[in-house]
mmCIF file of C-alpha atoms in Angstrom:
data_model
loop_
_atom_site.group_PDB
_atom_site.id
_atom_site.type_symbol
_atom_site.label_atom_id
_atom_site.label_comp_id
_atom_site.label_asym_id
_atom_site.label_seq_id
_atom_site.Cartn_x
_atom_site.Cartn_y
_atom_site.Cartn_z
ATOM 1 C CA MET A 256 15.702 6.726 17.833
ATOM 2 C CA GLN A 257 12.965 5.405 15.557
ATOM 3 C CA TYR A 258 13.295 3.517 12.316
ATOM 4 C CA PHE A 259 10.858 3.600 9.438
ATOM 5 C CA GLN A 260 10.563 1.319 6.450
ATOM 6 C CA VAL A 261 10.042 3.303 3.259
ATOM 7 C CA LYS A 262 9.022 1.428 0.113
ATOM 8 C CA VAL A 263 10.049 3.094 -3.149
ATOM 9 C CA GLN A 264 9.053 2.019 -6.639
ATOM 10 C CA PHE A 265 11.525 2.707 -9.448
ATOM 11 C CA THR A 266 10.803 2.688 -13.159
ATOM 12 C CA VAL A 267 13.661 0.859 -14.884
ATOM 13 C CA GLU A 268 14.346 -0.216 -18.436
ATOM 14 C CA ASP A 269 15.709 -3.718 -18.974
ATOM 15 C CA SER A 270 18.294 -4.713 -21.589
ATOM 16 C CA LYS A 271 15.547 -5.311 -24.161
ATOM 17 C CA GLY A 272 14.093 -1.833 -23.707
ATOM 18 C CA LYS A 273 11.051 -2.993 -21.742
ATOM 19 C CA VAL A 274 10.024 -0.641 -18.931
ATOM 20 C CA LYS A 275 9.464 -2.362 -15.590
ATOM 21 C CA LYS A 276 8.649 -1.368 -12.027
ATOM 22 C CA GLN A 277 11.045 -2.400 -9.267
ATOM 23 C CA SER A 278 10.334 -1.978 -5.547
ATOM 24 C CA VAL A 279 13.067 -1.303 -2.994
ATOM 25 C CA ASN A 280 12.772 -0.981 0.794
ATOM 26 C CA TYR A 281 14.835 1.546 2.757
ATOM 27 C CA LEU A 282 15.340 1.663 6.510
ATOM 28 C CA VAL A 283 15.330 5.302 7.619
ATOM 29 C CA ASP A 284 16.186 6.864 10.981
ATOM 30 C CA ALA A 285 13.613 9.623 11.551
ATOM 31 C CA GLN A 286 11.212 11.097 14.087
ATOM 32 C CA SER A 287 8.049 10.639 11.988
ATOM 33 C CA VAL A 288 6.700 9.030 8.837
ATOM 34 C CA THR A 289 6.720 12.430 7.128
ATOM 35 C CA GLU A 290 10.372 12.989 7.983
ATOM 36 C CA ALA A 291 11.266 9.457 6.806
ATOM 37 C CA GLU A 292 9.603 10.102 3.445
ATOM 38 C CA ALA A 293 11.317 13.488 3.086
ATOM 39 C CA ARG A 294 14.738 12.035 3.946
ATOM 40 C CA THR A 295 14.244 9.248 1.416
ATOM 41 C CA VAL A 296 13.246 11.656 -1.362
ATOM 42 C CA LYS A 297 16.215 13.917 -0.559
ATOM 43 C CA PHE A 298 18.608 10.950 -0.528
ATOM 44 C CA LEU A 299 17.356 9.698 -3.891
ATOM 45 C CA THR A 300 17.312 13.099 -5.589
ATOM 46 C CA ASP A 301 20.792 13.896 -4.213
ATOM 47 C CA ASN A 302 21.906 10.646 -5.904
ATOM 48 C CA ASP A 303 20.393 11.727 -9.249
ATOM 49 C CA GLU A 304 17.462 9.306 -9.156
ATOM 50 C CA GLN A 305 14.455 10.659 -11.044
ATOM 51 C CA ALA A 306 12.049 7.864 -11.966
ATOM 52 C CA PHE A 307 10.765 6.845 -8.531
ATOM 53 C CA GLU A 308 7.687 7.063 -6.352
ATOM 54 C CA VAL A 309 7.415 6.610 -2.587
ATOM 55 C CA LYS A 310 4.716 3.954 -2.225
ATOM 56 C CA SER A 311 4.519 3.615 1.563
ATOM 57 C CA ALA A 312 6.194 4.410 4.841
ATOM 58 C CA SER A 313 5.607 2.816 8.212
ATOM 59 C CA GLU A 314 7.286 2.460 11.559
ATOM 60 C CA SER A 315 9.684 -0.474 11.632
ATOM 61 C CA LYS A 316 9.777 -3.044 14.404
ATOM 62 C CA ILE A 317 13.577 -2.937 14.301
ATOM 63 C CA PHE A 318 14.793 -1.815 17.687
ATOM 64 C CA ASP A 319 18.345 -0.801 16.794
ATOM 65 C CA VAL A 320 21.006 -1.084 14.120
ATOM 66 C CA ILE A 321 24.421 -2.306 15.195
ATOM 67 C CA LEU A 322 27.236 -0.840 13.128
ATOM 68 C CA THR A 323 30.745 -2.245 13.369
ATOM 69 C CA GLY A 324 33.954 -1.294 11.644
ATOM 70 C CA ALA A 325 35.783 -3.841 9.488
ATOM 71 C CA SER A 326 38.614 -4.079 12.006
ATOM 72 C CA GLU A 327 36.192 -5.011 14.813
ATOM 73 C CA VAL A 328 34.701 -7.988 12.959
ATOM 74 C CA GLU A 329 37.964 -9.943 12.508
#
């Protein structure tokens, strides 16, 4: 399993109507940079995001992600 960090820039409008750029990083499980970018674009478009641009994608140094259920953490 490989993880990639994908940086996405969103165009957002603040409460005063001013348009700003906001960057967000996503951690994506993929086999290549190209697949990580494609998965990110699909995820965002499936969630009705439109005003975004993938700015970069690179292999992450994260070795693994540990997921636990809420009942296991108690």
